[in-house]
XYZ file of C-alpha atoms in Angstrom:
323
model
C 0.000 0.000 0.000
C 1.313 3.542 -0.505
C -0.028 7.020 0.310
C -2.424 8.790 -2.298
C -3.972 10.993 0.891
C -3.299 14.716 -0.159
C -1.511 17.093 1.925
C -3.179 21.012 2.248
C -1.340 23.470 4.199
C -4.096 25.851 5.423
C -0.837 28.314 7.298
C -2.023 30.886 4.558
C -5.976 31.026 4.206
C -6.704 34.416 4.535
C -4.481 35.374 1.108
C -4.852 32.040 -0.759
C -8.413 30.794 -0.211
C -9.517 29.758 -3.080
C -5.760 28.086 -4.152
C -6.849 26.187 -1.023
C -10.370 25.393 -2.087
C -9.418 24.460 -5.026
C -7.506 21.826 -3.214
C -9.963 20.528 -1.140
C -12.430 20.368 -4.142
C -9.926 17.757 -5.477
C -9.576 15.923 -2.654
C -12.780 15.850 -1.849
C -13.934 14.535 -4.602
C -10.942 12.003 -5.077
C -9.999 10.421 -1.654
C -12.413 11.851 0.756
C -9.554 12.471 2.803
C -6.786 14.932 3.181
C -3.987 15.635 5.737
C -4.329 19.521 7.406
C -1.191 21.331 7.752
C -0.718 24.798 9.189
C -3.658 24.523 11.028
C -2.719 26.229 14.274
C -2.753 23.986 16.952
C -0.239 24.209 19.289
C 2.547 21.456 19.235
C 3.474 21.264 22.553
C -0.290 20.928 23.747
C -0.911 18.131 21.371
C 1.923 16.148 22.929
C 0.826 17.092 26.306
C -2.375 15.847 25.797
C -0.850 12.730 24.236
C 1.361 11.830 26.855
C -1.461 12.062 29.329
C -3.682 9.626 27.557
C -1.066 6.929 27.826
C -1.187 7.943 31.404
C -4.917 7.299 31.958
C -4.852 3.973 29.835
C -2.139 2.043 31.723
C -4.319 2.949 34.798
C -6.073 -0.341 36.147
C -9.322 -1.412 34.409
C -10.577 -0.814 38.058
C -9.964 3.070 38.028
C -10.576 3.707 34.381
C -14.140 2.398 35.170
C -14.498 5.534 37.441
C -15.853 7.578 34.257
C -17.195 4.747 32.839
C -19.880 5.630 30.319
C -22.852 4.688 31.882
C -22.202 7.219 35.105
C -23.102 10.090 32.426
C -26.422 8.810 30.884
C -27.823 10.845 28.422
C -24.714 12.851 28.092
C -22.825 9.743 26.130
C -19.869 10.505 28.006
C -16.929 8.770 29.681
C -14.726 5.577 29.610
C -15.835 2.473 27.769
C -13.423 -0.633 27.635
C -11.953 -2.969 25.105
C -14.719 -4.707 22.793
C -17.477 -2.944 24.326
C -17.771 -0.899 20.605
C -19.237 -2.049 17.877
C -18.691 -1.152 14.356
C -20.949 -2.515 11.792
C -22.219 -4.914 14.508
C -18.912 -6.318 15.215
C -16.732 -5.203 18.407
C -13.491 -3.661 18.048
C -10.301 -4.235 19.629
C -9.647 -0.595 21.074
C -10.924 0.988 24.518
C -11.537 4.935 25.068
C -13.153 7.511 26.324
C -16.047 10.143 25.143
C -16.322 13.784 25.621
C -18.400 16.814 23.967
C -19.281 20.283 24.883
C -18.855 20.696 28.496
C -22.344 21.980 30.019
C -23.556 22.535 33.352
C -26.694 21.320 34.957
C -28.308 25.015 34.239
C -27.845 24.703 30.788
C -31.426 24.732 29.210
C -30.119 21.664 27.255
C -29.257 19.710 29.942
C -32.549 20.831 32.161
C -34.620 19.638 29.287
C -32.985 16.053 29.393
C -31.138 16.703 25.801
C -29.318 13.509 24.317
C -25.717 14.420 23.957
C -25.477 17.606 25.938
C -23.937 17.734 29.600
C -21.291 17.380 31.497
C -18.164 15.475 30.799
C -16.538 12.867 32.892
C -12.951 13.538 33.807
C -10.909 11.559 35.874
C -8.824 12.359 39.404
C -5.474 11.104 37.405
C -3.922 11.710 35.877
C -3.796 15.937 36.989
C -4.504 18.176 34.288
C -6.153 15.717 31.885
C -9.079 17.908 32.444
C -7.450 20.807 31.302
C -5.568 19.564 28.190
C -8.500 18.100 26.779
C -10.845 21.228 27.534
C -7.907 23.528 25.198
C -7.453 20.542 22.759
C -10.840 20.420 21.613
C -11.028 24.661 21.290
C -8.304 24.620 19.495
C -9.473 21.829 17.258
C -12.823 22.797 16.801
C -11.320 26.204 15.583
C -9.565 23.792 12.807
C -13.227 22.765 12.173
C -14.402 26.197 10.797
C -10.990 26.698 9.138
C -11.974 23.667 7.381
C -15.551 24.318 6.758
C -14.693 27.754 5.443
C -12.693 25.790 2.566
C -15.028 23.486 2.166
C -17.922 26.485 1.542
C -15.821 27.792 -1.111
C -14.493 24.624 -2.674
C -18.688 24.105 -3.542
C -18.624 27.687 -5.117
C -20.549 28.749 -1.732
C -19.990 32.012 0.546
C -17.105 31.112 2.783
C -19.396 31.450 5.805
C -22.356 29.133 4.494
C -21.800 26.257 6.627
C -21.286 28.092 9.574
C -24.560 30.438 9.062
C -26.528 27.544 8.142
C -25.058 24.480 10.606
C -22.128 25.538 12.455
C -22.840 28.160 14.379
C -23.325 26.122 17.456
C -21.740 22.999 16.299
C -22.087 19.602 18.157
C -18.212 18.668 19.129
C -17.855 15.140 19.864
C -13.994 14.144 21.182
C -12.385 10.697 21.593
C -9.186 9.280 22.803
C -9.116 6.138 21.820
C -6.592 3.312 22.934
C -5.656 0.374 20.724
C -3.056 -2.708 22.085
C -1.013 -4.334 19.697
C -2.264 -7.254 17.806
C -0.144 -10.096 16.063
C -3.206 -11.426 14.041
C -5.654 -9.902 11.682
C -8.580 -11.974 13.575
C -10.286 -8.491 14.526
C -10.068 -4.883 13.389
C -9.402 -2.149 16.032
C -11.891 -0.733 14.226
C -13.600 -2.541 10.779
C -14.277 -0.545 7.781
C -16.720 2.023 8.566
C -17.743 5.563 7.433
C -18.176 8.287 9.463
C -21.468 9.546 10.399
C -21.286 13.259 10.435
C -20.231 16.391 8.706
C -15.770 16.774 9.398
C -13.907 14.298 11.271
C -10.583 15.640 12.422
C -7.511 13.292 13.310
C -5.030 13.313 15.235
C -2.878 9.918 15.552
C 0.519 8.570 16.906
C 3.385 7.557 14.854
C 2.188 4.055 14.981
C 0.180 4.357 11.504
C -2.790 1.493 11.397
C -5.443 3.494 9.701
C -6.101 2.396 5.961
C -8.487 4.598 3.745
C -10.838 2.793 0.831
C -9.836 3.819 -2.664
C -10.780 3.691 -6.520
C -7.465 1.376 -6.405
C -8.104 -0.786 -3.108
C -7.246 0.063 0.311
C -4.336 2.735 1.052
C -2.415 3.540 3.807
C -2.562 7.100 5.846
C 0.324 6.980 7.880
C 1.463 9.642 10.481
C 2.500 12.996 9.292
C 3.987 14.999 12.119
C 2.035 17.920 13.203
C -1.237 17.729 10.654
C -4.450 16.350 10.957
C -6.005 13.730 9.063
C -9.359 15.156 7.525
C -12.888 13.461 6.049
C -16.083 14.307 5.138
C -18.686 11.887 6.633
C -22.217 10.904 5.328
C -23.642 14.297 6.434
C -21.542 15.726 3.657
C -22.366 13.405 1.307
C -25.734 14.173 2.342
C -25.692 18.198 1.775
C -23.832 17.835 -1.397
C -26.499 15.206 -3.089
C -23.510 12.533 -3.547
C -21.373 15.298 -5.039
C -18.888 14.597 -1.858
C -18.679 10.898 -0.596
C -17.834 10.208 2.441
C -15.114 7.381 1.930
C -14.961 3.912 4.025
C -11.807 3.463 6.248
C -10.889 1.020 9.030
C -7.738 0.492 11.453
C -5.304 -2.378 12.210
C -2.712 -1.655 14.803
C 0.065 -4.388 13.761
C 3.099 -1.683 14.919
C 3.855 -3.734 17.714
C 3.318 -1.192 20.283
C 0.105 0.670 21.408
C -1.736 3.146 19.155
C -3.289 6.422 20.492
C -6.059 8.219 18.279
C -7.958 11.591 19.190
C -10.796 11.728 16.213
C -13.078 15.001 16.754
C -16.053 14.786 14.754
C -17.378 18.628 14.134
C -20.983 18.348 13.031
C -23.647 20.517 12.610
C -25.732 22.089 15.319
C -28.309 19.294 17.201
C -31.304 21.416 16.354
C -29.793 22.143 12.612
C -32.542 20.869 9.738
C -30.515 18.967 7.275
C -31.449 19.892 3.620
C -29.442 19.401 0.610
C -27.119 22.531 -0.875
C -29.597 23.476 -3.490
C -26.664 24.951 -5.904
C -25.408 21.165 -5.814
C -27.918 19.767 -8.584
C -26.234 16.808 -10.085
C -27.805 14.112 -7.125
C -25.714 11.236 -7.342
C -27.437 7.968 -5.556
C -24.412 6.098 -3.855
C -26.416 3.085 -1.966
C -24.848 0.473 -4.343
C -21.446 1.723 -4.165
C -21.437 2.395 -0.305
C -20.037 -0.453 2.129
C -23.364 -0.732 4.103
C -25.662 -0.471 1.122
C -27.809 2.300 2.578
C -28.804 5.559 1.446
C -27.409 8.721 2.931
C -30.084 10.630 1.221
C -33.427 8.961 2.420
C -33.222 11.048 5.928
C -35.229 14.219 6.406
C -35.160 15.961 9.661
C -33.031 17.788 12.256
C -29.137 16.448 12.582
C -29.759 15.261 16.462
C -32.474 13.238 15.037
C -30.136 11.707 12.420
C -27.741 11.115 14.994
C -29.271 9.740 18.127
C -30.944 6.994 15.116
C -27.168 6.014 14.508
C -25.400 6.294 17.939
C -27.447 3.248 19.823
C -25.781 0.706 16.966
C -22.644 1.829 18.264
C -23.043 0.319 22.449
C -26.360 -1.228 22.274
C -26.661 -1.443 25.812
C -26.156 1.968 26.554
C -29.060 2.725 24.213
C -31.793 3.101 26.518
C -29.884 5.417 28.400
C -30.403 8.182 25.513
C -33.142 7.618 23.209
Protein backbone atom coordinates (compact mmCIF):
# COMPACT_ATOMS: atom_id res chain seq x y z
CA UNK A 1 0.00 0.00 0.00
CA UNK A 2 1.31 3.54 -0.50
CA UNK A 3 -0.03 7.02 0.31
CA UNK A 4 -2.42 8.79 -2.30
CA UNK A 5 -3.97 10.99 0.89
CA UNK A 6 -3.30 14.72 -0.16
CA UNK A 7 -1.51 17.09 1.93
CA UNK A 8 -3.18 21.01 2.25
CA UNK A 9 -1.34 23.47 4.20
CA UNK A 10 -4.10 25.85 5.42
CA UNK A 11 -0.84 28.31 7.30
CA UNK A 12 -2.02 30.89 4.56
CA UNK A 13 -5.98 31.03 4.21
CA UNK A 14 -6.70 34.42 4.54
CA UNK A 15 -4.48 35.37 1.11
CA UNK A 16 -4.85 32.04 -0.76
CA UNK A 17 -8.41 30.79 -0.21
CA UNK A 18 -9.52 29.76 -3.08
CA UNK A 19 -5.76 28.09 -4.15
CA UNK A 20 -6.85 26.19 -1.02
CA UNK A 21 -10.37 25.39 -2.09
CA UNK A 22 -9.42 24.46 -5.03
CA UNK A 23 -7.51 21.83 -3.21
CA UNK A 24 -9.96 20.53 -1.14
CA UNK A 25 -12.43 20.37 -4.14
CA UNK A 26 -9.93 17.76 -5.48
CA UNK A 27 -9.58 15.92 -2.65
CA UNK A 28 -12.78 15.85 -1.85
CA UNK A 29 -13.93 14.54 -4.60
CA UNK A 30 -10.94 12.00 -5.08
CA UNK A 31 -10.00 10.42 -1.65
CA UNK A 32 -12.41 11.85 0.76
CA UNK A 33 -9.55 12.47 2.80
CA UNK A 34 -6.79 14.93 3.18
CA UNK A 35 -3.99 15.64 5.74
CA UNK A 36 -4.33 19.52 7.41
CA UNK A 37 -1.19 21.33 7.75
CA UNK A 38 -0.72 24.80 9.19
CA UNK A 39 -3.66 24.52 11.03
CA UNK A 40 -2.72 26.23 14.27
CA UNK A 41 -2.75 23.99 16.95
CA UNK A 42 -0.24 24.21 19.29
CA UNK A 43 2.55 21.46 19.24
CA UNK A 44 3.47 21.26 22.55
CA UNK A 45 -0.29 20.93 23.75
CA UNK A 46 -0.91 18.13 21.37
CA UNK A 47 1.92 16.15 22.93
CA UNK A 48 0.83 17.09 26.31
CA UNK A 49 -2.38 15.85 25.80
CA UNK A 50 -0.85 12.73 24.24
CA UNK A 51 1.36 11.83 26.85
CA UNK A 52 -1.46 12.06 29.33
CA UNK A 53 -3.68 9.63 27.56
CA UNK A 54 -1.07 6.93 27.83
CA UNK A 55 -1.19 7.94 31.40
CA UNK A 56 -4.92 7.30 31.96
CA UNK A 57 -4.85 3.97 29.83
CA UNK A 58 -2.14 2.04 31.72
CA UNK A 59 -4.32 2.95 34.80
CA UNK A 60 -6.07 -0.34 36.15
CA UNK A 61 -9.32 -1.41 34.41
CA UNK A 62 -10.58 -0.81 38.06
CA UNK A 63 -9.96 3.07 38.03
CA UNK A 64 -10.58 3.71 34.38
CA UNK A 65 -14.14 2.40 35.17
CA UNK A 66 -14.50 5.53 37.44
CA UNK A 67 -15.85 7.58 34.26
CA UNK A 68 -17.20 4.75 32.84
CA UNK A 69 -19.88 5.63 30.32
CA UNK A 70 -22.85 4.69 31.88
CA UNK A 71 -22.20 7.22 35.10
CA UNK A 72 -23.10 10.09 32.43
CA UNK A 73 -26.42 8.81 30.88
CA UNK A 74 -27.82 10.85 28.42
CA UNK A 75 -24.71 12.85 28.09
CA UNK A 76 -22.82 9.74 26.13
CA UNK A 77 -19.87 10.50 28.01
CA UNK A 78 -16.93 8.77 29.68
CA UNK A 79 -14.73 5.58 29.61
CA UNK A 80 -15.84 2.47 27.77
CA UNK A 81 -13.42 -0.63 27.63
CA UNK A 82 -11.95 -2.97 25.11
CA UNK A 83 -14.72 -4.71 22.79
CA UNK A 84 -17.48 -2.94 24.33
CA UNK A 85 -17.77 -0.90 20.60
CA UNK A 86 -19.24 -2.05 17.88
CA UNK A 87 -18.69 -1.15 14.36
CA UNK A 88 -20.95 -2.51 11.79
CA UNK A 89 -22.22 -4.91 14.51
CA UNK A 90 -18.91 -6.32 15.21
CA UNK A 91 -16.73 -5.20 18.41
CA UNK A 92 -13.49 -3.66 18.05
CA UNK A 93 -10.30 -4.23 19.63
CA UNK A 94 -9.65 -0.59 21.07
CA UNK A 95 -10.92 0.99 24.52
CA UNK A 96 -11.54 4.94 25.07
CA UNK A 97 -13.15 7.51 26.32
CA UNK A 98 -16.05 10.14 25.14
CA UNK A 99 -16.32 13.78 25.62
CA UNK A 100 -18.40 16.81 23.97
CA UNK A 101 -19.28 20.28 24.88
CA UNK A 102 -18.85 20.70 28.50
CA UNK A 103 -22.34 21.98 30.02
CA UNK A 104 -23.56 22.54 33.35
CA UNK A 105 -26.69 21.32 34.96
CA UNK A 106 -28.31 25.02 34.24
CA UNK A 107 -27.85 24.70 30.79
CA UNK A 108 -31.43 24.73 29.21
CA UNK A 109 -30.12 21.66 27.25
CA UNK A 110 -29.26 19.71 29.94
CA UNK A 111 -32.55 20.83 32.16
CA UNK A 112 -34.62 19.64 29.29
CA UNK A 113 -32.99 16.05 29.39
CA UNK A 114 -31.14 16.70 25.80
CA UNK A 115 -29.32 13.51 24.32
CA UNK A 116 -25.72 14.42 23.96
CA UNK A 117 -25.48 17.61 25.94
CA UNK A 118 -23.94 17.73 29.60
CA UNK A 119 -21.29 17.38 31.50
CA UNK A 120 -18.16 15.48 30.80
CA UNK A 121 -16.54 12.87 32.89
CA UNK A 122 -12.95 13.54 33.81
CA UNK A 123 -10.91 11.56 35.87
CA UNK A 124 -8.82 12.36 39.40
CA UNK A 125 -5.47 11.10 37.41
CA UNK A 126 -3.92 11.71 35.88
CA UNK A 127 -3.80 15.94 36.99
CA UNK A 128 -4.50 18.18 34.29
CA UNK A 129 -6.15 15.72 31.88
CA UNK A 130 -9.08 17.91 32.44
CA UNK A 131 -7.45 20.81 31.30
CA UNK A 132 -5.57 19.56 28.19
CA UNK A 133 -8.50 18.10 26.78
CA UNK A 134 -10.85 21.23 27.53
CA UNK A 135 -7.91 23.53 25.20
CA UNK A 136 -7.45 20.54 22.76
CA UNK A 137 -10.84 20.42 21.61
CA UNK A 138 -11.03 24.66 21.29
CA UNK A 139 -8.30 24.62 19.49
CA UNK A 140 -9.47 21.83 17.26
CA UNK A 141 -12.82 22.80 16.80
CA UNK A 142 -11.32 26.20 15.58
CA UNK A 143 -9.57 23.79 12.81
CA UNK A 144 -13.23 22.77 12.17
CA UNK A 145 -14.40 26.20 10.80
CA UNK A 146 -10.99 26.70 9.14
CA UNK A 147 -11.97 23.67 7.38
CA UNK A 148 -15.55 24.32 6.76
CA UNK A 149 -14.69 27.75 5.44
CA UNK A 150 -12.69 25.79 2.57
CA UNK A 151 -15.03 23.49 2.17
CA UNK A 152 -17.92 26.48 1.54
CA UNK A 153 -15.82 27.79 -1.11
CA UNK A 154 -14.49 24.62 -2.67
CA UNK A 155 -18.69 24.10 -3.54
CA UNK A 156 -18.62 27.69 -5.12
CA UNK A 157 -20.55 28.75 -1.73
CA UNK A 158 -19.99 32.01 0.55
CA UNK A 159 -17.11 31.11 2.78
CA UNK A 160 -19.40 31.45 5.80
CA UNK A 161 -22.36 29.13 4.49
CA UNK A 162 -21.80 26.26 6.63
CA UNK A 163 -21.29 28.09 9.57
CA UNK A 164 -24.56 30.44 9.06
CA UNK A 165 -26.53 27.54 8.14
CA UNK A 166 -25.06 24.48 10.61
CA UNK A 167 -22.13 25.54 12.46
CA UNK A 168 -22.84 28.16 14.38
CA UNK A 169 -23.33 26.12 17.46
CA UNK A 170 -21.74 23.00 16.30
CA UNK A 171 -22.09 19.60 18.16
CA UNK A 172 -18.21 18.67 19.13
CA UNK A 173 -17.86 15.14 19.86
CA UNK A 174 -13.99 14.14 21.18
CA UNK A 175 -12.39 10.70 21.59
CA UNK A 176 -9.19 9.28 22.80
CA UNK A 177 -9.12 6.14 21.82
CA UNK A 178 -6.59 3.31 22.93
CA UNK A 179 -5.66 0.37 20.72
CA UNK A 180 -3.06 -2.71 22.09
CA UNK A 181 -1.01 -4.33 19.70
CA UNK A 182 -2.26 -7.25 17.81
CA UNK A 183 -0.14 -10.10 16.06
CA UNK A 184 -3.21 -11.43 14.04
CA UNK A 185 -5.65 -9.90 11.68
CA UNK A 186 -8.58 -11.97 13.58
CA UNK A 187 -10.29 -8.49 14.53
CA UNK A 188 -10.07 -4.88 13.39
CA UNK A 189 -9.40 -2.15 16.03
CA UNK A 190 -11.89 -0.73 14.23
CA UNK A 191 -13.60 -2.54 10.78
CA UNK A 192 -14.28 -0.54 7.78
CA UNK A 193 -16.72 2.02 8.57
CA UNK A 194 -17.74 5.56 7.43
CA UNK A 195 -18.18 8.29 9.46
CA UNK A 196 -21.47 9.55 10.40
CA UNK A 197 -21.29 13.26 10.43
CA UNK A 198 -20.23 16.39 8.71
CA UNK A 199 -15.77 16.77 9.40
CA UNK A 200 -13.91 14.30 11.27
CA UNK A 201 -10.58 15.64 12.42
CA UNK A 202 -7.51 13.29 13.31
CA UNK A 203 -5.03 13.31 15.24
CA UNK A 204 -2.88 9.92 15.55
CA UNK A 205 0.52 8.57 16.91
CA UNK A 206 3.38 7.56 14.85
CA UNK A 207 2.19 4.06 14.98
CA UNK A 208 0.18 4.36 11.50
CA UNK A 209 -2.79 1.49 11.40
CA UNK A 210 -5.44 3.49 9.70
CA UNK A 211 -6.10 2.40 5.96
CA UNK A 212 -8.49 4.60 3.74
CA UNK A 213 -10.84 2.79 0.83
CA UNK A 214 -9.84 3.82 -2.66
CA UNK A 215 -10.78 3.69 -6.52
CA UNK A 216 -7.47 1.38 -6.40
CA UNK A 217 -8.10 -0.79 -3.11
CA UNK A 218 -7.25 0.06 0.31
CA UNK A 219 -4.34 2.74 1.05
CA UNK A 220 -2.41 3.54 3.81
CA UNK A 221 -2.56 7.10 5.85
CA UNK A 222 0.32 6.98 7.88
CA UNK A 223 1.46 9.64 10.48
CA UNK A 224 2.50 13.00 9.29
CA UNK A 225 3.99 15.00 12.12
CA UNK A 226 2.04 17.92 13.20
CA UNK A 227 -1.24 17.73 10.65
CA UNK A 228 -4.45 16.35 10.96
CA UNK A 229 -6.00 13.73 9.06
CA UNK A 230 -9.36 15.16 7.52
CA UNK A 231 -12.89 13.46 6.05
CA UNK A 232 -16.08 14.31 5.14
CA UNK A 233 -18.69 11.89 6.63
CA UNK A 234 -22.22 10.90 5.33
CA UNK A 235 -23.64 14.30 6.43
CA UNK A 236 -21.54 15.73 3.66
CA UNK A 237 -22.37 13.40 1.31
CA UNK A 238 -25.73 14.17 2.34
CA UNK A 239 -25.69 18.20 1.77
CA UNK A 240 -23.83 17.84 -1.40
CA UNK A 241 -26.50 15.21 -3.09
CA UNK A 242 -23.51 12.53 -3.55
CA UNK A 243 -21.37 15.30 -5.04
CA UNK A 244 -18.89 14.60 -1.86
CA UNK A 245 -18.68 10.90 -0.60
CA UNK A 246 -17.83 10.21 2.44
CA UNK A 247 -15.11 7.38 1.93
CA UNK A 248 -14.96 3.91 4.02
CA UNK A 249 -11.81 3.46 6.25
CA UNK A 250 -10.89 1.02 9.03
CA UNK A 251 -7.74 0.49 11.45
CA UNK A 252 -5.30 -2.38 12.21
CA UNK A 253 -2.71 -1.65 14.80
CA UNK A 254 0.07 -4.39 13.76
CA UNK A 255 3.10 -1.68 14.92
CA UNK A 256 3.86 -3.73 17.71
CA UNK A 257 3.32 -1.19 20.28
CA UNK A 258 0.11 0.67 21.41
CA UNK A 259 -1.74 3.15 19.15
CA UNK A 260 -3.29 6.42 20.49
CA UNK A 261 -6.06 8.22 18.28
CA UNK A 262 -7.96 11.59 19.19
CA UNK A 263 -10.80 11.73 16.21
CA UNK A 264 -13.08 15.00 16.75
CA UNK A 265 -16.05 14.79 14.75
CA UNK A 266 -17.38 18.63 14.13
CA UNK A 267 -20.98 18.35 13.03
CA UNK A 268 -23.65 20.52 12.61
CA UNK A 269 -25.73 22.09 15.32
CA UNK A 270 -28.31 19.29 17.20
CA UNK A 271 -31.30 21.42 16.35
CA UNK A 272 -29.79 22.14 12.61
CA UNK A 273 -32.54 20.87 9.74
CA UNK A 274 -30.51 18.97 7.28
CA UNK A 275 -31.45 19.89 3.62
CA UNK A 276 -29.44 19.40 0.61
CA UNK A 277 -27.12 22.53 -0.88
CA UNK A 278 -29.60 23.48 -3.49
CA UNK A 279 -26.66 24.95 -5.90
CA UNK A 280 -25.41 21.16 -5.81
CA UNK A 281 -27.92 19.77 -8.58
CA UNK A 282 -26.23 16.81 -10.08
CA UNK A 283 -27.81 14.11 -7.12
CA UNK A 284 -25.71 11.24 -7.34
CA UNK A 285 -27.44 7.97 -5.56
CA UNK A 286 -24.41 6.10 -3.86
CA UNK A 287 -26.42 3.08 -1.97
CA UNK A 288 -24.85 0.47 -4.34
CA UNK A 289 -21.45 1.72 -4.16
CA UNK A 290 -21.44 2.39 -0.30
CA UNK A 291 -20.04 -0.45 2.13
CA UNK A 292 -23.36 -0.73 4.10
CA UNK A 293 -25.66 -0.47 1.12
CA UNK A 294 -27.81 2.30 2.58
CA UNK A 295 -28.80 5.56 1.45
CA UNK A 296 -27.41 8.72 2.93
CA UNK A 297 -30.08 10.63 1.22
CA UNK A 298 -33.43 8.96 2.42
CA UNK A 299 -33.22 11.05 5.93
CA UNK A 300 -35.23 14.22 6.41
CA UNK A 301 -35.16 15.96 9.66
CA UNK A 302 -33.03 17.79 12.26
CA UNK A 303 -29.14 16.45 12.58
CA UNK A 304 -29.76 15.26 16.46
CA UNK A 305 -32.47 13.24 15.04
CA UNK A 306 -30.14 11.71 12.42
CA UNK A 307 -27.74 11.11 14.99
CA UNK A 308 -29.27 9.74 18.13
CA UNK A 309 -30.94 6.99 15.12
CA UNK A 310 -27.17 6.01 14.51
CA UNK A 311 -25.40 6.29 17.94
CA UNK A 312 -27.45 3.25 19.82
CA UNK A 313 -25.78 0.71 16.97
CA UNK A 314 -22.64 1.83 18.26
CA UNK A 315 -23.04 0.32 22.45
CA UNK A 316 -26.36 -1.23 22.27
CA UNK A 317 -26.66 -1.44 25.81
CA UNK A 318 -26.16 1.97 26.55
CA UNK A 319 -29.06 2.72 24.21
CA UNK A 320 -31.79 3.10 26.52
CA UNK A 321 -29.88 5.42 28.40
CA UNK A 322 -30.40 8.18 25.51
CA UNK A 323 -33.14 7.62 23.21
Amino acid sequence: MTNAIPLIDFSNFNTNKLAIAKQVNEACLQHGFFYAAGHGVSFSLQNRLELLSHHFFTLPEKEKMQIAMHKAGKAWRGYFPLNSELTSGKPDLKEGIYFGTELGPDDPRVQQGLPLHGANLFPADPPGFKEAVMEYMDAVTNVGHLVMKAISLSLQLPEDYFFKKYNQDPLILFRIFHYPPQKEQSQWGVGEHTDYGLLTILKQDDAGGLQVKTATGWTEAPPVENTFVCNIGDMLERLTGGLYCSTPHRVMNTSGKDRYSFPLFFDPGFHTSIERIESVTNVHETKSQRWDKSSVHEFAGTYGEYLINKIGKVFPELKNDVL
